[in-house]
Amino acid sequence: MKFLIPILLLAMSLSDQARAATSELKIDRVNLVGVTAFPVAAIESVIEVASGQNFDRHGILVSEENIQAYYLSHGYPEMTVRTRISRKVEEAASGKPRVQNVLEFEVSEGRPIRIAEVDLVPSSGTSSREFRDYQYGRLRKGLTIQSGDVLDQARIADGKRTIQEALLGDNYIGSGVSQIEFEPVANKNEDKGSKWVKVRFRIDLGE
């Protein structure tokens, strides 16, 4: 037991030295690989570390979270991201080899969620017959969400806003989208590389 404390102190000392050395490491280049579903510039815009900065563990973790949040909100829930730093030898302008520290974000996008169908249904306080006559006219006409689209939360929000604006434009007082539901569709066979859901807007016509 008398040798345990010195060994532990040595291990802690080496760990502290490693952390200090990493924090002083300069990042020469940041690479992003595996992005195909979106413009690379869109993903780069949420990365909070840049070439020329020192190694920033917190900044890297925040960047990973930002990338994951972007993919999730745009319909890619299976997405994963892995970060690694490596040293690569490259030829400088002078023709001499130069060692660069490269930080790489490797993205695996996974399957997207796609919209199988968009359904507009009345809330419990709305007449089904009145709603049926109305929804296939003005409400459906303004929607841009279509079957096959990737489930993008921003586009779903736009769809909700479009419906509510149409209702207000037709003087339905107290109307609106009371709820948005997502129902998994298990038997959709058009694209095995996707998951499918039915999007259901529950609508209250008010008065």
PDB file of C-alpha atoms in Angstrom:
ATOM      1  CA  MET A   1       0.000   0.000   0.000  1.00  0.00           C
ATOM      2  CA  LYS A   2       2.888   2.413   0.679  1.00  0.00           C
ATOM      3  CA  PHE A   3       3.650   2.526  -3.098  1.00  0.00           C
ATOM      4  CA  LEU A   4       0.069   3.362  -4.123  1.00  0.00           C
ATOM      5  CA  ILE A   5       0.099   7.107  -3.363  1.00  0.00           C
ATOM      6  CA  PRO A   6       3.302   7.933  -5.352  1.00  0.00           C
ATOM      7  CA  ILE A   7       1.976   5.959  -8.342  1.00  0.00           C
ATOM      8  CA  LEU A   8      -1.357   7.798  -8.248  1.00  0.00           C
ATOM      9  CA  LEU A   9       0.388  11.152  -7.963  1.00  0.00           C
ATOM     10  CA  LEU A  10       2.552  10.297 -10.970  1.00  0.00           C
ATOM     11  CA  ALA A  11      -0.514   9.316 -13.028  1.00  0.00           C
ATOM     12  CA  MET A  12      -2.278  12.560 -12.109  1.00  0.00           C
ATOM     13  CA  SER A  13       0.817  14.560 -12.975  1.00  0.00           C
ATOM     14  CA  LEU A  14       1.099  12.930 -16.410  1.00  0.00           C
ATOM     15  CA  SER A  15      -2.620  13.537 -17.063  1.00  0.00           C
ATOM     16  CA  ASP A  16      -2.266  17.223 -16.150  1.00  0.00           C
ATOM     17  CA  GLN A  17       0.733  17.509 -18.451  1.00  0.00           C
ATOM     18  CA  ALA A  18      -1.219  15.927 -21.317  1.00  0.00           C
ATOM     19  CA  ARG A  19      -4.115  18.347 -20.851  1.00  0.00           C
ATOM     20  CA  ALA A  20      -1.766  21.312 -20.745  1.00  0.00           C
ATOM     21  CA  ALA A  21       0.009  20.157 -23.904  1.00  0.00           C
ATOM     22  CA  THR A  22      -3.326  19.673 -25.704  1.00  0.00           C
ATOM     23  CA  SER A  23      -4.584  23.131 -24.725  1.00  0.00           C
ATOM     24  CA  GLU A  24      -1.445  24.662 -26.270  1.00  0.00           C
ATOM     25  CA  LEU A  25      -1.898  22.710 -29.509  1.00  0.00           C
ATOM     26  CA  LYS A  26      -2.631  24.979 -32.464  1.00  0.00           C
ATOM     27  CA  ILE A  27      -5.250  23.850 -34.995  1.00  0.00           C
ATOM     28  CA  ASP A  28      -3.930  24.475 -38.498  1.00  0.00           C
ATOM     29  CA  ARG A  29      -6.999  23.271 -40.377  1.00  0.00           C
ATOM     30  CA  VAL A  30     -10.601  22.197 -39.687  1.00  0.00           C
ATOM     31  CA  ASN A  31     -12.089  19.565 -42.012  1.00  0.00           C
ATOM     32  CA  LEU A  32     -15.710  18.480 -42.364  1.00  0.00           C
ATOM     33  CA  VAL A  33     -16.380  15.128 -44.049  1.00  0.00           C
ATOM     34  CA  GLY A  34     -19.457  13.029 -44.756  1.00  0.00           C
ATOM     35  CA  VAL A  35     -21.883  15.895 -45.429  1.00  0.00           C
ATOM     36  CA  THR A  36     -24.063  15.214 -48.473  1.00  0.00           C
ATOM     37  CA  ALA A  37     -27.626  16.171 -47.483  1.00  0.00           C
ATOM     38  CA  PHE A  38     -26.899  19.886 -46.972  1.00  0.00           C
ATOM     39  CA  PRO A  39     -24.496  22.510 -48.289  1.00  0.00           C
ATOM     40  CA  VAL A  40     -21.164  22.127 -46.487  1.00  0.00           C
ATOM     41  CA  ALA A  41     -21.197  25.868 -45.751  1.00  0.00           C
ATOM     42  CA  ALA A  42     -24.432  25.473 -43.768  1.00  0.00           C
ATOM     43  CA  ILE A  43     -22.809  22.927 -41.434  1.00  0.00           C
ATOM     44  CA  GLU A  44     -19.567  24.893 -41.223  1.00  0.00           C
ATOM     45  CA  SER A  45     -21.541  27.896 -39.987  1.00  0.00           C
ATOM     46  CA  VAL A  46     -22.443  26.101 -36.731  1.00  0.00           C
ATOM     47  CA  ILE A  47     -18.867  24.976 -35.950  1.00  0.00           C
ATOM     48  CA  GLU A  48     -17.347  27.126 -33.219  1.00  0.00           C
ATOM     49  CA  VAL A  49     -13.664  26.300 -33.709  1.00  0.00           C
ATOM     50  CA  ALA A  50     -11.512  27.620 -36.530  1.00  0.00           C
ATOM     51  CA  SER A  51      -8.103  27.276 -38.108  1.00  0.00           C
ATOM     52  CA  GLY A  52      -5.434  29.187 -36.242  1.00  0.00           C
ATOM     53  CA  GLN A  53      -7.002  28.705 -32.808  1.00  0.00           C
ATOM     54  CA  ASN A  54      -5.572  26.670 -29.975  1.00  0.00           C
ATOM     55  CA  PHE A  55      -7.213  23.344 -29.183  1.00  0.00           C
ATOM     56  CA  ASP A  56     -10.511  24.127 -27.415  1.00  0.00           C
ATOM     57  CA  ARG A  57     -12.233  21.084 -25.931  1.00  0.00           C
ATOM     58  CA  HIS A  58     -15.364  23.039 -24.985  1.00  0.00           C
ATOM     59  CA  GLY A  59     -15.619  24.604 -28.431  1.00  0.00           C
ATOM     60  CA  ILE A  60     -15.352  21.180 -30.066  1.00  0.00           C
ATOM     61  CA  LEU A  61     -18.091  19.698 -27.864  1.00  0.00           C
ATOM     62  CA  VAL A  62     -20.393  22.664 -28.557  1.00  0.00           C
ATOM     63  CA  SER A  63     -19.691  22.300 -32.284  1.00  0.00           C
ATOM     64  CA  GLU A  64     -20.647  18.607 -32.172  1.00  0.00           C
ATOM     65  CA  GLU A  65     -23.898  19.501 -30.383  1.00  0.00           C
ATOM     66  CA  ASN A  66     -24.648  22.235 -32.923  1.00  0.00           C
ATOM     67  CA  ILE A  67     -24.129  19.861 -35.858  1.00  0.00           C
ATOM     68  CA  GLN A  68     -26.379  17.246 -34.250  1.00  0.00           C
ATOM     69  CA  ALA A  69     -29.083  19.857 -33.539  1.00  0.00           C
ATOM     70  CA  TYR A  70     -28.969  21.067 -37.148  1.00  0.00           C
ATOM     71  CA  TYR A  71     -29.446  17.566 -38.534  1.00  0.00           C
ATOM     72  CA  LEU A  72     -32.179  16.716 -36.030  1.00  0.00           C
ATOM     73  CA  SER A  73     -34.227  19.828 -36.864  1.00  0.00           C
ATOM     74  CA  HIS A  74     -33.879  19.051 -40.576  1.00  0.00           C
ATOM     75  CA  GLY A  75     -35.158  15.472 -40.340  1.00  0.00           C
ATOM     76  CA  TYR A  76     -32.049  13.355 -39.720  1.00  0.00           C
ATOM     77  CA  PRO A  77     -32.443  11.864 -36.195  1.00  0.00           C
ATOM     78  CA  GLU A  78     -29.963   9.001 -36.729  1.00  0.00           C
ATOM     79  CA  MET A  79     -27.065  11.327 -37.466  1.00  0.00           C
ATOM     80  CA  THR A  80     -23.812  10.934 -35.506  1.00  0.00           C
ATOM     81  CA  VAL A  81     -20.604  12.969 -35.515  1.00  0.00           C
ATOM     82  CA  ARG A  82     -17.102  11.905 -34.501  1.00  0.00           C
ATOM     83  CA  THR A  83     -14.197  14.271 -33.938  1.00  0.00           C
ATOM     84  CA  ARG A  84     -10.509  13.490 -34.189  1.00  0.00           C
ATOM     85  CA  ILE A  85      -7.274  15.418 -34.495  1.00  0.00           C
ATOM     86  CA  SER A  86      -4.348  14.175 -36.527  1.00  0.00           C
ATOM     87  CA  ARG A  87      -0.964  15.396 -37.733  1.00  0.00           C
ATOM     88  CA  LYS A  88      -0.523  15.470 -41.496  1.00  0.00           C
ATOM     89  CA  VAL A  89       2.596  16.222 -43.496  1.00  0.00           C
ATOM     90  CA  GLU A  90       1.956  18.583 -46.402  1.00  0.00           C
ATOM     91  CA  GLU A  91       4.154  20.435 -48.838  1.00  0.00           C
ATOM     92  CA  ALA A  92       4.474  24.152 -48.094  1.00  0.00           C
ATOM     93  CA  ALA A  93       4.816  26.921 -50.693  1.00  0.00           C
ATOM     94  CA  SER A  94       8.573  26.743 -50.261  1.00  0.00           C
ATOM     95  CA  GLY A  95       8.501  23.099 -51.340  1.00  0.00           C
ATOM     96  CA  LYS A  96       9.547  21.874 -47.906  1.00  0.00           C
ATOM     97  CA  PRO A  97       7.330  19.470 -45.939  1.00  0.00           C
ATOM     98  CA  ARG A  98       5.219  21.017 -43.214  1.00  0.00           C
ATOM     99  CA  VAL A  99       3.395  19.247 -40.367  1.00  0.00           C
ATOM    100  CA  GLN A 100      -0.157  20.444 -39.783  1.00  0.00           C
ATOM    101  CA  ASN A 101      -2.582  19.680 -36.955  1.00  0.00           C
ATOM    102  CA  VAL A 102      -5.911  18.856 -38.594  1.00  0.00           C
ATOM    103  CA  LEU A 103      -9.187  18.776 -36.639  1.00  0.00           C
ATOM    104  CA  GLU A 104     -11.780  16.671 -38.444  1.00  0.00           C
ATOM    105  CA  PHE A 105     -15.530  16.399 -37.889  1.00  0.00           C
ATOM    106  CA  GLU A 106     -16.692  13.142 -39.480  1.00  0.00           C
ATOM    107  CA  VAL A 107     -20.466  13.040 -40.028  1.00  0.00           C
ATOM    108  CA  SER A 108     -22.557   9.907 -40.532  1.00  0.00           C
ATOM    109  CA  GLU A 109     -25.953  11.191 -41.668  1.00  0.00           C
ATOM    110  CA  GLY A 110     -28.106   8.079 -41.277  1.00  0.00           C
ATOM    111  CA  ARG A 111     -31.630   7.775 -42.665  1.00  0.00           C
ATOM    112  CA  PRO A 112     -33.890  10.808 -42.969  1.00  0.00           C
ATOM    113  CA  ILE A 113     -37.507  10.948 -41.875  1.00  0.00           C
ATOM    114  CA  ARG A 114     -39.768  11.649 -44.873  1.00  0.00           C
ATOM    115  CA  ILE A 115     -43.364  12.760 -45.049  1.00  0.00           C
ATOM    116  CA  ALA A 116     -45.699  10.042 -46.345  1.00  0.00           C
ATOM    117  CA  GLU A 117     -48.850  12.161 -46.148  1.00  0.00           C
ATOM    118  CA  VAL A 118     -50.108  15.501 -44.853  1.00  0.00           C
ATOM    119  CA  ASP A 119     -53.510  15.328 -43.207  1.00  0.00           C
ATOM    120  CA  LEU A 120     -55.712  18.201 -42.025  1.00  0.00           C
ATOM    121  CA  VAL A 121     -58.287  17.164 -39.436  1.00  0.00           C
ATOM    122  CA  PRO A 122     -60.725  19.142 -37.276  1.00  0.00           C
ATOM    123  CA  SER A 123     -60.242  19.513 -33.565  1.00  0.00           C
ATOM    124  CA  SER A 124     -62.947  18.161 -31.268  1.00  0.00           C
ATOM    125  CA  GLY A 125     -64.878  21.456 -31.268  1.00  0.00           C
ATOM    126  CA  THR A 126     -65.123  21.830 -35.052  1.00  0.00           C
ATOM    127  CA  SER A 127     -67.855  20.464 -37.330  1.00  0.00           C
ATOM    128  CA  SER A 128     -66.414  17.716 -39.534  1.00  0.00           C
ATOM    129  CA  ARG A 129     -68.652  18.575 -42.480  1.00  0.00           C
ATOM    130  CA  GLU A 130     -67.856  22.290 -42.378  1.00  0.00           C
ATOM    131  CA  PHE A 131     -64.174  21.545 -42.059  1.00  0.00           C
ATOM    132  CA  ARG A 132     -64.162  19.004 -44.896  1.00  0.00           C
ATOM    133  CA  ASP A 133     -65.700  21.505 -47.281  1.00  0.00           C
ATOM    134  CA  TYR A 134     -63.239  24.198 -46.272  1.00  0.00           C
ATOM    135  CA  GLN A 135     -59.917  22.393 -45.862  1.00  0.00           C
ATOM    136  CA  TYR A 136     -59.684  21.030 -49.390  1.00  0.00           C
ATOM    137  CA  GLY A 137     -60.066  24.528 -50.722  1.00  0.00           C
ATOM    138  CA  ARG A 138     -58.108  27.356 -49.176  1.00  0.00           C
ATOM    139  CA  LEU A 139     -56.131  25.470 -46.523  1.00  0.00           C
ATOM    140  CA  ARG A 140     -54.694  22.761 -48.767  1.00  0.00           C
ATOM    141  CA  LYS A 141     -54.005  25.174 -51.588  1.00  0.00           C
ATOM    142  CA  GLY A 142     -51.530  27.204 -49.550  1.00  0.00           C
ATOM    143  CA  LEU A 143     -49.483  24.302 -48.183  1.00  0.00           C
ATOM    144  CA  THR A 144     -46.097  23.650 -49.789  1.00  0.00           C
ATOM    145  CA  ILE A 145     -45.334  20.498 -47.757  1.00  0.00           C
ATOM    146  CA  GLN A 146     -45.613  17.428 -49.973  1.00  0.00           C
ATOM    147  CA  SER A 147     -45.326  13.670 -49.768  1.00  0.00           C
ATOM    148  CA  GLY A 148     -41.695  12.621 -50.036  1.00  0.00           C
ATOM    149  CA  ASP A 149     -40.288  15.770 -48.421  1.00  0.00           C
ATOM    150  CA  VAL A 150     -37.796  15.359 -45.579  1.00  0.00           C
ATOM    151  CA  LEU A 151     -39.359  16.252 -42.222  1.00  0.00           C
ATOM    152  CA  ASP A 152     -37.893  19.728 -41.743  1.00  0.00           C
ATOM    153  CA  GLN A 153     -39.137  21.439 -38.582  1.00  0.00           C
ATOM    154  CA  ALA A 154     -38.791  24.898 -40.134  1.00  0.00           C
ATOM    155  CA  ARG A 155     -41.057  23.875 -43.038  1.00  0.00           C
ATOM    156  CA  ILE A 156     -43.568  22.354 -40.622  1.00  0.00           C
ATOM    157  CA  ALA A 157     -43.633  25.669 -38.734  1.00  0.00           C
ATOM    158  CA  ASP A 158     -44.126  27.500 -42.045  1.00  0.00           C
ATOM    159  CA  GLY A 159     -47.038  25.166 -42.839  1.00  0.00           C
ATOM    160  CA  LYS A 160     -48.667  25.923 -39.495  1.00  0.00           C
ATOM    161  CA  ARG A 161     -48.236  29.653 -40.075  1.00  0.00           C
ATOM    162  CA  THR A 162     -49.706  29.376 -43.596  1.00  0.00           C
ATOM    163  CA  ILE A 163     -52.808  27.603 -42.267  1.00  0.00           C
ATOM    164  CA  GLN A 164     -53.309  30.127 -39.481  1.00  0.00           C
ATOM    165  CA  GLU A 165     -52.910  33.085 -41.833  1.00  0.00           C
ATOM    166  CA  ALA A 166     -55.479  31.569 -44.215  1.00  0.00           C
ATOM    167  CA  LEU A 167     -57.944  31.095 -41.374  1.00  0.00           C
ATOM    168  CA  LEU A 168     -57.516  34.664 -40.174  1.00  0.00           C
ATOM    169  CA  GLY A 169     -57.798  35.927 -43.744  1.00  0.00           C
ATOM    170  CA  ASP A 170     -61.224  34.285 -43.962  1.00  0.00           C
ATOM    171  CA  ASN A 171     -62.313  35.882 -40.662  1.00  0.00           C
ATOM    172  CA  TYR A 172     -62.414  32.714 -38.592  1.00  0.00           C
ATOM    173  CA  ILE A 173     -62.161  34.271 -35.135  1.00  0.00           C
ATOM    174  CA  GLY A 174     -60.301  32.208 -32.534  1.00  0.00           C
ATOM    175  CA  SER A 175     -59.106  29.720 -35.150  1.00  0.00           C
ATOM    176  CA  GLY A 176     -55.712  28.077 -35.437  1.00  0.00           C
ATOM    177  CA  VAL A 177     -53.667  24.887 -35.424  1.00  0.00           C
ATOM    178  CA  SER A 178     -54.310  23.306 -32.044  1.00  0.00           C
ATOM    179  CA  GLN A 179     -51.818  20.448 -32.442  1.00  0.00           C
ATOM    180  CA  ILE A 180     -49.335  18.868 -34.868  1.00  0.00           C
ATOM    181  CA  GLU A 181     -48.965  15.093 -34.732  1.00  0.00           C
ATOM    182  CA  PHE A 182     -46.439  12.752 -36.337  1.00  0.00           C
ATOM    183  CA  GLU A 183     -47.620   9.196 -36.922  1.00  0.00           C
ATOM    184  CA  PRO A 184     -45.051   6.579 -38.018  1.00  0.00           C
ATOM    185  CA  VAL A 185     -45.910   4.785 -41.256  1.00  0.00           C
ATOM    186  CA  ALA A 186     -44.473   1.262 -41.202  1.00  0.00           C
ATOM    187  CA  ASN A 187     -45.569  -0.011 -44.626  1.00  0.00           C
ATOM    188  CA  LYS A 188     -44.086   2.704 -46.823  1.00  0.00           C
ATOM    189  CA  ASN A 189     -41.962   0.870 -49.394  1.00  0.00           C
ATOM    190  CA  GLU A 190     -40.953   3.610 -51.845  1.00  0.00           C
ATOM    191  CA  ASP A 191     -37.608   4.257 -50.194  1.00  0.00           C
ATOM    192  CA  LYS A 192     -35.986   1.722 -47.863  1.00  0.00           C
ATOM    193  CA  GLY A 193     -33.354   4.313 -46.980  1.00  0.00           C
ATOM    194  CA  SER A 194     -35.864   6.503 -45.147  1.00  0.00           C
ATOM    195  CA  LYS A 195     -38.269   6.428 -42.243  1.00  0.00           C
ATOM    196  CA  TRP A 196     -41.792   7.703 -42.976  1.00  0.00           C
ATOM    197  CA  VAL A 197     -44.402   9.609 -40.978  1.00  0.00           C
ATOM    198  CA  LYS A 198     -47.847  11.042 -41.545  1.00  0.00           C
ATOM    199  CA  VAL A 199     -48.041  14.700 -40.514  1.00  0.00           C
ATOM    200  CA  ARG A 200     -51.401  15.635 -39.036  1.00  0.00           C
ATOM    201  CA  PHE A 201     -52.480  19.231 -38.398  1.00  0.00           C
ATOM    202  CA  ARG A 202     -55.410  19.442 -35.976  1.00  0.00           C
ATOM    203  CA  ILE A 203     -57.326  22.626 -36.734  1.00  0.00           C
ATOM    204  CA  ASP A 204     -59.927  24.612 -34.838  1.00  0.00           C
ATOM    205  CA  LEU A 205     -62.057  26.806 -37.115  1.00  0.00           C
ATOM    206  CA  GLY A 206     -63.230  28.878 -34.164  1.00  0.00           C
ATOM    207  CA  GLU A 207     -66.178  31.093 -35.073  1.00  0.00           C
TER     208      GLU A 207
END
